[in-house]
Amino acid sequence: MSDDDLAWVDATGQAQLVRDKEVTASELVEAAIGRIERTDPHIHAVIHPRFDKAIEEAKVGGLPDGPFTGVPFLVKDLSAPTAGDPQHNGMKALKEAGYIAPADSWLNARYRSAGFVFVGRTNTPELGLVPTTEPEAHGATHNPWSLDHTPGGSSGGSAAAVAAGMVPAAHASDGGGSIRIPASMCGLVGLKVSRGRITMGPDRDESALSVNHVVTRSVRDCAGILDATAGPGPGDMAMAPPPRRPYVEEVGADPGRLHIGLLAARPGDAGPVHANCEAAARHAASLLEGLGHHVEESHPAILDDAAVTGAFGARWCVNARMGLIGTGNVLGRELTADDVEPLTWAMAEIGRSVSGVDYAKGLAAGVQLTRGLGLWWAEGWDVLVTPTLGEPPPRLGAVSGPEGSARTGALVPFTTHFNVSGQPAISLPLWWNDEGLPIGVQLVADYGREDVLLRVAAQLEVAQPWADRRPPTPA
């Protein structure tokens, strides 16, 4: 098999090639390193290569016998430490300090146990706060589908690398859409799992907004990697109900006739989304109807209440402030405005001004939103379909810095609600616009029902395959 063909084999397929002894782990890893060396100068996704370590780890007998033994993998450089490797979280202060992580996160230990070989760490915006990957610390990552456009954020480095064929899958995280946004912009599968589905240990809190998983090119990879990593760790603050069976068994399983709601405009009568995004969602609805599901225009009424949905902003800014405090603790000093980007400092200052009572009100609004969303699913709905984003991928620079922050709300009107509620949501690459840019479609299920999303996603993958779509950037 040529390297070009191997580049587009998904993680499940690459692992099978190793089991069948058609390739070795070393050959897979060295091929991925070669692709990164050729392609990444155009994309700038991999900011911390660990090529020598990966080659050593991939040697015969050096890897665990897991479901993905020998498959090359990238880790997002944000709150996901890998022992002995740089960790900058998109921050100049950590880069200048040369910070090295002392140990793996529990999730990264699970990736290693599954047999993945870490070939590097990927670019992310500072503290993962914005939906584009253009940190001052490391520079912009480019979208493989059009190098002038953003790959999204905050998992933009991971998504760009997978979309460009460097690796078949990469770690990603999602606190307000940061898996789904870059999956949409880069033409990938991106599942935000339920709160408590995957441990955030030992350093992070499962009851907060963020979750971890991956970006992939196939639904079966998304499911198989979830099987390898799902489950709580000691002392976890939230634990999702265990799956009824392995997630890979949901791929190809009959979901039955589902009751599906469609939301193709901004919630709260806030106006239409971009025509490309509305067309993508309506096309997905048509595909689902053709598969035998009942689809009608409906969505949870609570999404129209701006007073409730707007509470996310205060929590996000408090998170920014906590990020600066945590980084200061690592460095042994308090950070100043000179240590971070202006937008990060502005958000952190807003977070500083939020009182304990105001924060409690934000948490209460989150409870109200979660209850309101849950009621809609309790009324008999199975899935909500929306555009993933309100606009196609913007050009680099359009949403970075203080001038671009106002555009963020227009770009991400559909993702943050489900970080608050903790529900699973997946972005699928079902549409490309006339400029050749991917336009994702989001499907949301009830809490704990990743199984429903994976069944439907697999149906759509068969109905309208995307595996043969490849960006023009050479891999």
Short mmCIF file of C-alpha atoms in Angstrom, two decimals:
data_model
loop_
_atom_site.label_atom_id
_atom_site.label_comp_id
_atom_site.label_asym_id
_atom_site.label_seq_id
_atom_site.Cartn_x
_atom_site.Cartn_y
_atom_site.Cartn_z
CA MET A 1 0.00 0.00 0.00
CA SER A 2 1.39 3.41 -0.97
CA ASP A 3 1.89 6.10 1.62
CA ASP A 4 -0.75 8.22 -0.09
CA ASP A 5 -3.30 5.44 0.24
CA LEU A 6 -2.26 4.74 3.83
CA ALA A 7 -2.77 8.38 4.75
CA TRP A 8 -6.52 8.04 4.20
CA VAL A 9 -7.06 4.72 5.99
CA ASP A 10 -8.89 5.39 9.24
CA ALA A 11 -7.53 4.40 12.65
CA THR A 12 -9.60 1.21 12.77
CA GLY A 13 -8.26 0.19 9.38
CA GLN A 14 -4.66 1.01 10.26
CA ALA A 15 -4.90 -1.04 13.45
CA GLN A 16 -6.24 -3.98 11.42
CA LEU A 17 -3.29 -3.71 9.03
CA VAL A 18 -0.95 -4.08 12.01
CA ARG A 19 -2.88 -7.08 13.37
CA ASP A 20 -2.81 -8.69 9.94
CA LYS A 21 0.95 -8.03 9.74
CA GLU A 22 0.55 -6.11 6.49
CA VAL A 23 2.43 -3.21 8.08
CA THR A 24 4.31 -2.76 11.33
CA ALA A 25 3.70 -0.12 13.95
CA SER A 26 7.07 1.38 13.10
CA GLU A 27 6.09 1.66 9.44
CA LEU A 28 2.82 3.40 10.34
CA VAL A 29 4.54 5.84 12.66
CA GLU A 30 7.39 6.63 10.30
CA ALA A 31 4.93 7.18 7.44
CA ALA A 32 2.91 9.60 9.60
CA ILE A 33 6.06 11.47 10.58
CA GLY A 34 6.97 11.78 6.91
CA ARG A 35 3.53 13.19 6.10
CA ILE A 36 3.79 15.70 8.94
CA GLU A 37 7.21 16.82 7.77
CA ARG A 38 5.92 17.33 4.23
CA THR A 39 2.51 18.82 5.00
CA ASP A 40 2.75 20.70 8.26
CA PRO A 41 4.88 23.56 6.89
CA HIS A 42 1.72 24.52 4.96
CA ILE A 43 -0.73 23.88 7.83
CA HIS A 44 1.17 24.56 11.08
CA ALA A 45 -0.84 22.13 13.18
CA VAL A 46 1.89 20.21 15.05
CA ILE A 47 3.73 22.55 17.41
CA HIS A 48 5.52 19.95 19.57
CA PRO A 49 6.82 17.03 17.47
CA ARG A 50 7.90 13.98 19.46
CA PHE A 51 9.19 12.00 16.50
CA ASP A 52 12.21 10.36 18.12
CA LYS A 53 10.15 9.24 21.11
CA ALA A 54 7.41 7.89 18.83
CA ILE A 55 9.87 5.89 16.72
CA GLU A 56 11.36 4.37 19.87
CA GLU A 57 7.94 3.57 21.36
CA ALA A 58 6.75 1.91 18.13
CA LYS A 59 9.55 -0.64 18.02
CA VAL A 60 8.55 -4.30 18.10
CA GLY A 61 7.38 -5.33 21.54
CA GLY A 62 7.25 -1.78 22.85
CA LEU A 63 3.49 -1.20 22.65
CA PRO A 64 0.51 -2.53 24.60
CA ASP A 65 -1.77 -4.99 22.83
CA GLY A 66 -4.80 -2.75 22.39
CA PRO A 67 -7.49 -2.04 19.81
CA PHE A 68 -5.34 0.65 18.14
CA THR A 69 -1.84 -0.75 18.53
CA GLY A 70 0.65 1.08 16.36
CA VAL A 71 -1.70 3.81 15.12
CA PRO A 72 -0.09 7.29 15.08
CA PHE A 73 -1.98 9.89 17.11
CA LEU A 74 -1.75 13.57 18.03
CA VAL A 75 -2.66 15.20 21.35
CA LYS A 76 -4.09 18.69 21.68
CA ASP A 77 -1.74 20.99 23.60
CA LEU A 78 -4.37 22.14 26.10
CA SER A 79 -4.74 20.72 29.60
CA ALA A 80 -3.88 17.24 28.36
CA PRO A 81 -0.36 16.58 29.62
CA THR A 82 1.87 13.90 28.16
CA ALA A 83 4.76 13.01 30.42
CA GLY A 84 8.05 14.67 29.51
CA ASP A 85 6.62 16.80 26.68
CA PRO A 86 6.06 20.57 26.41
CA GLN A 87 2.63 21.86 27.43
CA HIS A 88 1.87 25.50 26.58
CA ASN A 89 -1.95 25.70 26.46
CA GLY A 90 -1.49 28.29 23.70
CA MET A 91 0.20 30.65 26.18
CA LYS A 92 3.31 32.76 25.71
CA ALA A 93 4.08 32.55 29.42
CA LEU A 94 4.31 28.76 29.45
CA LYS A 95 6.25 28.72 26.18
CA GLU A 96 8.78 31.22 27.48
CA ALA A 97 9.12 29.25 30.72
CA GLY A 98 9.76 26.05 28.74
CA TYR A 99 7.20 24.18 30.82
CA ILE A 100 7.37 20.36 30.58
CA ALA A 101 4.50 18.19 31.82
CA PRO A 102 5.56 15.74 34.54
CA ALA A 103 2.93 13.05 33.93
CA ASP A 104 0.18 11.84 31.60
CA SER A 105 -3.42 12.79 32.18
CA TRP A 106 -5.58 9.75 32.89
CA LEU A 107 -7.09 9.99 29.41
CA ASN A 108 -3.69 10.06 27.72
CA ALA A 109 -2.73 6.99 29.74
CA ARG A 110 -5.82 5.30 28.28
CA TYR A 111 -4.82 6.29 24.75
CA ARG A 112 -1.43 4.71 25.34
CA SER A 113 -3.03 1.55 26.74
CA ALA A 114 -5.17 1.36 23.60
CA GLY A 115 -1.92 1.20 21.60
CA PHE A 116 -1.83 4.69 20.10
CA VAL A 117 1.59 6.19 19.47
CA PHE A 118 1.84 9.92 20.19
CA VAL A 119 3.74 11.63 17.37
CA GLY A 120 3.21 15.19 18.63
CA ARG A 121 1.04 17.84 20.21
CA THR A 122 -1.20 20.22 18.28
CA ASN A 123 -1.77 23.97 18.18
CA THR A 124 -4.59 25.60 20.16
CA PRO A 125 -5.66 29.17 20.94
CA GLU A 126 -4.64 30.65 24.27
CA LEU A 127 -6.45 28.69 27.01
CA GLY A 128 -8.81 27.41 24.31
CA LEU A 129 -10.98 30.50 24.67
CA VAL A 130 -11.85 31.35 21.05
CA PRO A 131 -13.19 29.42 18.01
CA THR A 132 -10.07 29.90 15.91
CA THR A 133 -6.49 28.67 16.29
CA GLU A 134 -4.26 31.72 15.95
CA PRO A 135 -2.29 32.04 19.20
CA GLU A 136 0.45 34.63 19.50
CA ALA A 137 2.57 31.95 21.15
CA HIS A 138 2.76 29.68 18.11
CA GLY A 139 1.08 31.42 15.17
CA ALA A 140 -1.94 30.48 13.09
CA THR A 141 -3.00 27.03 11.95
CA HIS A 142 -4.40 26.93 8.41
CA ASN A 143 -7.43 25.04 7.17
CA PRO A 144 -6.36 22.30 4.71
CA TRP A 145 -9.42 22.99 2.57
CA SER A 146 -8.30 26.60 2.06
CA LEU A 147 -5.10 27.88 3.63
CA ASP A 148 -6.52 31.41 3.97
CA HIS A 149 -9.26 30.16 6.29
CA THR A 150 -9.29 29.13 9.93
CA PRO A 151 -9.66 25.46 10.86
CA GLY A 152 -11.69 26.58 13.87
CA GLY A 153 -10.86 26.18 17.52
CA SER A 154 -10.01 25.42 20.01
CA SER A 155 -9.08 21.96 18.65
CA GLY A 156 -8.03 23.52 15.35
CA GLY A 157 -4.56 21.99 15.25
CA SER A 158 -5.90 18.49 15.79
CA ALA A 159 -8.66 18.91 13.20
CA ALA A 160 -6.36 20.40 10.57
CA ALA A 161 -3.87 17.56 11.01
CA VAL A 162 -6.51 14.85 10.63
CA ALA A 163 -8.17 16.60 7.68
CA ALA A 164 -4.79 16.91 5.94
CA GLY A 165 -4.06 13.19 6.31
CA MET A 166 -1.21 13.50 8.81
CA VAL A 167 -2.84 11.07 11.26
CA PRO A 168 -6.20 9.28 11.18
CA ALA A 169 -7.41 10.63 14.55
CA ALA A 170 -6.39 13.17 17.16
CA HIS A 171 -7.34 14.16 20.67
CA ALA A 172 -9.66 17.16 21.03
CA SER A 173 -11.62 18.87 23.79
CA ASP A 174 -14.88 20.82 23.89
CA GLY A 175 -15.92 23.47 26.43
CA GLY A 176 -18.16 25.54 24.15
CA GLY A 177 -17.95 23.76 20.81
CA SER A 178 -14.22 23.15 20.49
CA ILE A 179 -14.57 19.65 19.04
CA ARG A 180 -17.61 20.38 16.89
CA ILE A 181 -16.45 23.76 15.53
CA PRO A 182 -13.19 22.52 13.97
CA ALA A 183 -14.84 19.26 12.90
CA SER A 184 -17.36 21.36 10.97
CA MET A 185 -14.73 23.62 9.44
CA CYS A 186 -12.38 20.77 8.49
CA GLY A 187 -14.89 18.19 7.22
CA LEU A 188 -14.55 15.68 10.09
CA VAL A 189 -16.59 13.71 12.59
CA GLY A 190 -16.56 15.42 15.98
CA LEU A 191 -18.48 14.03 18.95
CA LYS A 192 -18.84 16.04 22.15
CA VAL A 193 -19.55 13.29 24.65
CA SER A 194 -21.88 13.48 27.64
CA ARG A 195 -20.62 15.11 30.79
CA GLY A 196 -18.85 12.45 32.84
CA ARG A 197 -18.48 10.03 29.93
CA ILE A 198 -14.66 10.29 29.95
CA THR A 199 -12.66 11.13 33.05
CA MET A 200 -10.99 14.54 33.19
CA GLY A 201 -8.61 13.37 35.94
CA PRO A 202 -6.51 13.86 37.74
CA ASP A 203 -6.50 17.67 37.49
CA ARG A 204 -9.82 18.75 35.97
CA ASP A 205 -13.47 18.69 36.98
CA GLU A 206 -16.00 16.52 35.10
CA SER A 207 -18.90 18.67 36.38
CA ALA A 208 -17.65 21.73 34.48
CA LEU A 209 -18.26 22.68 30.82
CA SER A 210 -15.43 20.83 29.07
CA VAL A 211 -15.16 17.24 27.89
CA ASN A 212 -12.49 15.33 25.95
CA HIS A 213 -12.71 13.02 22.96
CA VAL A 214 -11.32 13.00 19.39
CA VAL A 215 -11.77 14.25 15.85
CA THR A 216 -11.83 11.51 13.22
CA ARG A 217 -12.66 10.86 9.58
CA SER A 218 -15.04 7.95 10.24
CA VAL A 219 -17.90 7.20 12.60
CA ARG A 220 -16.45 3.80 13.48
CA ASP A 221 -13.24 5.47 14.69
CA CYS A 222 -15.25 7.85 16.83
CA ALA A 223 -17.08 4.89 18.38
CA GLY A 224 -14.09 2.60 18.77
CA ILE A 225 -11.92 5.22 20.44
CA LEU A 226 -14.76 6.01 22.81
CA ASP A 227 -14.93 2.34 23.79
CA ALA A 228 -11.20 2.47 24.56
CA THR A 229 -11.39 5.60 26.72
CA ALA A 230 -14.86 5.92 28.29
CA GLY A 231 -15.44 5.49 31.97
CA PRO A 232 -14.82 7.28 35.25
CA GLY A 233 -11.65 7.67 37.24
CA PRO A 234 -11.25 7.69 41.02
CA GLY A 235 -13.11 10.58 42.62
CA ASP A 236 -14.74 11.85 39.41
CA MET A 237 -17.31 14.59 40.02
CA ALA A 238 -19.75 13.33 37.38
CA MET A 239 -20.29 9.91 35.82
CA ALA A 240 -22.44 9.28 32.75
CA PRO A 241 -24.58 6.14 32.74
CA PRO A 242 -22.64 3.21 31.27
CA PRO A 243 -23.42 2.22 27.68
CA ARG A 244 -25.75 -0.70 27.04
CA ARG A 245 -23.14 -2.36 24.82
CA PRO A 246 -19.86 -1.37 23.11
CA TYR A 247 -20.21 1.75 21.02
CA VAL A 248 -18.73 0.05 17.96
CA GLU A 249 -21.79 -2.20 17.96
CA GLU A 250 -23.97 0.88 17.42
CA VAL A 251 -22.28 1.53 14.07
CA GLY A 252 -24.58 -0.13 11.57
CA ALA A 253 -27.26 -0.92 14.15
CA ASP A 254 -30.86 -0.02 13.26
CA PRO A 255 -31.88 3.08 15.22
CA GLY A 256 -35.57 2.51 14.49
CA ARG A 257 -37.83 5.31 13.33
CA LEU A 258 -36.73 8.39 15.25
CA HIS A 259 -38.64 11.58 16.09
CA ILE A 260 -36.28 14.35 14.97
CA GLY A 261 -36.59 18.11 15.40
CA LEU A 262 -34.99 20.62 13.02
CA LEU A 263 -33.69 24.04 14.06
CA ALA A 264 -32.30 25.81 10.98
CA ALA A 265 -32.33 29.43 12.23
CA ARG A 266 -30.75 31.16 15.19
CA PRO A 267 -32.65 30.47 18.41
CA GLY A 268 -34.82 33.22 19.84
CA ASP A 269 -35.91 34.78 16.55
CA ALA A 270 -32.37 36.12 16.19
CA GLY A 271 -32.52 35.83 12.43
CA PRO A 272 -31.34 33.34 9.83
CA VAL A 273 -27.98 31.68 9.71
CA HIS A 274 -25.79 31.86 6.61
CA ALA A 275 -27.54 30.28 3.64
CA ASN A 276 -24.84 27.58 3.36
CA CYS A 277 -25.42 26.50 6.96
CA GLU A 278 -29.19 26.46 6.67
CA ALA A 279 -28.93 24.47 3.44
CA ALA A 280 -26.66 21.94 5.12
CA ALA A 281 -29.09 21.38 8.00
CA ARG A 282 -32.10 21.10 5.70
CA HIS A 283 -30.22 18.69 3.46
CA ALA A 284 -29.45 16.52 6.51
CA ALA A 285 -33.14 16.63 7.48
CA SER A 286 -34.04 15.46 3.97
CA LEU A 287 -31.54 12.61 4.20
CA LEU A 288 -33.00 11.57 7.55
CA GLU A 289 -36.53 11.61 6.15
CA GLY A 290 -35.32 9.45 3.29
CA LEU A 291 -33.96 6.99 5.88
CA GLY A 292 -37.46 6.65 7.33
CA HIS A 293 -37.28 9.04 10.28
CA HIS A 294 -39.98 11.55 11.16
CA VAL A 295 -38.56 15.08 10.90
CA GLU A 296 -40.32 18.34 11.64
CA GLU A 297 -39.34 21.88 12.57
CA SER A 298 -39.18 21.90 16.35
CA HIS A 299 -36.70 22.71 19.07
CA PRO A 300 -36.66 23.19 22.85
CA ALA A 301 -38.41 26.45 23.72
CA ILE A 302 -35.80 27.26 26.36
CA LEU A 303 -33.28 27.94 23.57
CA ASP A 304 -35.28 31.06 22.70
CA ASP A 305 -34.78 32.56 26.18
CA ALA A 306 -31.71 34.79 25.83
CA ALA A 307 -31.65 35.53 29.56
CA VAL A 308 -31.09 31.85 30.27
CA THR A 309 -28.80 30.94 27.38
CA GLY A 310 -26.72 34.09 27.88
CA ALA A 311 -25.49 32.92 31.27
CA PHE A 312 -22.78 30.91 29.52
CA GLY A 313 -20.71 34.05 29.00
CA ALA A 314 -20.14 34.75 32.69
CA ARG A 315 -19.03 31.16 33.30
CA TRP A 316 -16.67 31.30 30.31
CA CYS A 317 -15.01 34.49 31.57
CA VAL A 318 -14.62 33.04 35.06
CA ASN A 319 -12.96 30.05 33.42
CA ALA A 320 -10.54 32.47 31.72
CA ARG A 321 -9.69 34.02 35.08
CA MET A 322 -9.18 30.59 36.62
CA GLY A 323 -6.90 29.69 33.73
CA LEU A 324 -4.66 32.63 34.50
CA ILE A 325 -4.63 31.78 38.19
CA GLY A 326 -3.78 28.15 37.47
CA THR A 327 -0.97 29.12 35.11
CA GLY A 328 0.38 31.53 37.69
CA ASN A 329 0.44 28.74 40.23
CA VAL A 330 2.49 26.59 37.83
CA LEU A 331 4.95 29.42 37.18
CA GLY A 332 5.12 30.57 40.79
CA ARG A 333 4.02 34.14 40.08
CA GLU A 334 0.91 36.12 39.27
CA LEU A 335 0.36 36.71 35.56
CA THR A 336 0.01 40.23 34.20
CA ALA A 337 -1.50 41.68 31.04
CA ASP A 338 1.93 41.42 29.40
CA ASP A 339 1.86 37.62 29.77
CA VAL A 340 -1.27 36.99 27.72
CA GLU A 341 -3.13 38.16 24.65
CA PRO A 342 -5.38 41.24 25.04
CA LEU A 343 -8.61 39.30 24.56
CA THR A 344 -7.58 36.71 27.15
CA TRP A 345 -6.82 39.47 29.64
CA ALA A 346 -10.12 41.24 28.88
CA MET A 347 -12.12 38.05 29.41
CA ALA A 348 -10.22 37.27 32.61
CA GLU A 349 -10.89 40.78 33.92
CA ILE A 350 -14.60 40.29 33.28
CA GLY A 351 -14.29 37.01 35.16
CA ARG A 352 -12.56 38.80 38.03
CA SER A 353 -15.51 41.21 38.30
CA VAL A 354 -18.13 38.44 38.53
CA SER A 355 -19.32 38.22 42.13
CA GLY A 356 -20.02 34.98 43.93
CA VAL A 357 -23.73 35.72 43.74
CA ASP A 358 -23.54 36.49 40.02
CA TYR A 359 -21.68 33.24 39.41
CA ALA A 360 -24.28 31.34 41.43
CA LYS A 361 -26.97 32.96 39.28
CA GLY A 362 -25.12 31.75 36.20
CA LEU A 363 -25.06 28.22 37.58
CA ALA A 364 -28.77 28.45 38.37
CA ALA A 365 -29.49 29.60 34.82
CA GLY A 366 -27.52 26.58 33.63
CA VAL A 367 -29.78 24.32 35.69
CA GLN A 368 -32.82 26.03 34.20
CA LEU A 369 -31.47 25.54 30.68
CA THR A 370 -30.65 21.89 31.34
CA ARG A 371 -34.14 21.20 32.74
CA GLY A 372 -35.78 22.98 29.82
CA LEU A 373 -33.79 21.02 27.28
CA GLY A 374 -34.50 17.76 29.09
CA LEU A 375 -38.24 18.40 28.96
CA TRP A 376 -38.17 18.55 25.16
CA TRP A 377 -36.51 15.14 24.95
CA ALA A 378 -38.90 13.80 27.60
CA GLU A 379 -41.80 14.78 25.34
CA GLY A 380 -40.72 12.07 22.89
CA TRP A 381 -38.06 13.67 20.72
CA ASP A 382 -34.95 11.63 19.94
CA VAL A 383 -32.59 13.98 18.09
CA LEU A 384 -32.28 17.70 17.39
CA VAL A 385 -30.65 18.71 14.07
CA THR A 386 -29.02 22.12 13.66
CA PRO A 387 -26.23 23.63 11.61
CA THR A 388 -23.05 23.20 13.62
CA LEU A 389 -22.15 26.85 12.97
CA GLY A 390 -23.89 30.00 11.90
CA GLU A 391 -21.36 30.80 9.16
CA PRO A 392 -18.90 28.98 6.88
CA PRO A 393 -15.26 28.91 7.98
CA PRO A 394 -14.05 32.54 8.26
CA ARG A 395 -10.76 33.76 6.92
CA LEU A 396 -7.84 33.81 9.31
CA GLY A 397 -7.91 36.98 11.38
CA ALA A 398 -11.67 37.45 11.14
CA VAL A 399 -12.48 36.18 14.65
CA SER A 400 -9.14 36.60 16.42
CA GLY A 401 -8.33 39.44 18.79
CA PRO A 402 -10.71 41.95 20.40
CA GLU A 403 -11.98 43.19 17.03
CA GLY A 404 -13.15 39.73 16.04
CA SER A 405 -14.70 38.70 19.33
CA ALA A 406 -18.03 40.30 18.43
CA ARG A 407 -18.32 37.91 15.49
CA THR A 408 -18.02 34.85 17.71
CA GLY A 409 -21.68 34.95 18.73
CA ALA A 410 -22.75 34.91 15.09
CA LEU A 411 -20.40 32.03 14.36
CA VAL A 412 -21.38 29.76 17.28
CA PRO A 413 -25.11 30.09 18.07
CA PHE A 414 -25.72 26.33 18.40
CA THR A 415 -22.92 24.67 20.36
CA THR A 416 -22.55 26.16 23.84
CA HIS A 417 -25.99 25.15 25.15
CA PHE A 418 -25.07 21.50 25.17
CA ASN A 419 -21.88 22.11 27.12
CA VAL A 420 -24.10 23.62 29.79
CA SER A 421 -26.59 20.73 29.70
CA GLY A 422 -23.90 18.06 29.35
CA GLN A 423 -25.70 16.38 26.44
CA PRO A 424 -23.87 14.57 23.62
CA ALA A 425 -23.71 16.32 20.26
CA ILE A 426 -21.95 15.34 17.06
CA SER A 427 -20.91 17.34 13.99
CA LEU A 428 -20.95 15.47 10.68
CA PRO A 429 -19.41 16.53 7.33
CA LEU A 430 -22.51 16.38 5.15
CA TRP A 431 -22.14 19.55 3.06
CA TRP A 432 -19.49 21.53 1.18
CA ASN A 433 -20.24 24.98 -0.22
CA ASP A 434 -19.43 26.29 -3.70
CA GLU A 435 -16.04 27.50 -2.45
CA GLY A 436 -15.16 23.95 -1.42
CA LEU A 437 -15.35 24.66 2.33
CA PRO A 438 -16.90 22.07 4.66
CA ILE A 439 -20.17 22.94 6.41
CA GLY A 440 -21.00 20.68 9.35
CA VAL A 441 -24.37 19.56 10.67
CA GLN A 442 -24.93 19.04 14.39
CA LEU A 443 -27.07 16.25 15.86
CA VAL A 444 -27.91 16.36 19.58
CA ALA A 445 -29.32 13.54 21.72
CA ASP A 446 -30.56 13.22 25.29
CA TYR A 447 -28.02 12.99 28.08
CA GLY A 448 -26.06 9.75 27.99
CA ARG A 449 -27.34 8.71 24.56
CA GLU A 450 -24.20 8.66 22.46
CA ASP A 451 -25.54 5.34 21.18
CA VAL A 452 -28.39 7.10 19.37
CA LEU A 453 -26.03 9.62 17.76
CA LEU A 454 -23.61 6.94 16.58
CA ARG A 455 -26.39 4.85 15.01
CA VAL A 456 -27.79 7.84 13.13
CA ALA A 457 -24.34 9.15 12.20
CA ALA A 458 -23.45 5.75 10.73
CA GLN A 459 -26.69 5.77 8.72
CA LEU A 460 -25.85 9.20 7.29
CA GLU A 461 -22.28 8.14 6.54
CA VAL A 462 -23.64 5.32 4.37
CA ALA A 463 -26.35 7.49 2.81
CA GLN A 464 -23.89 10.22 1.84
CA PRO A 465 -20.29 8.98 2.20
CA TRP A 466 -17.57 11.53 2.82
CA ALA A 467 -14.48 9.31 3.05
CA ASP A 468 -13.36 10.07 -0.50
CA ARG A 469 -13.46 13.83 -0.01
CA ARG A 470 -9.92 15.11 0.45
CA PRO A 471 -8.61 18.66 0.75
CA PRO A 472 -6.42 20.06 -2.02
CA THR A 473 -3.41 20.41 0.29
CA PRO A 474 -1.02 17.51 -0.45
CA ALA A 475 -0.49 15.01 2.36
#
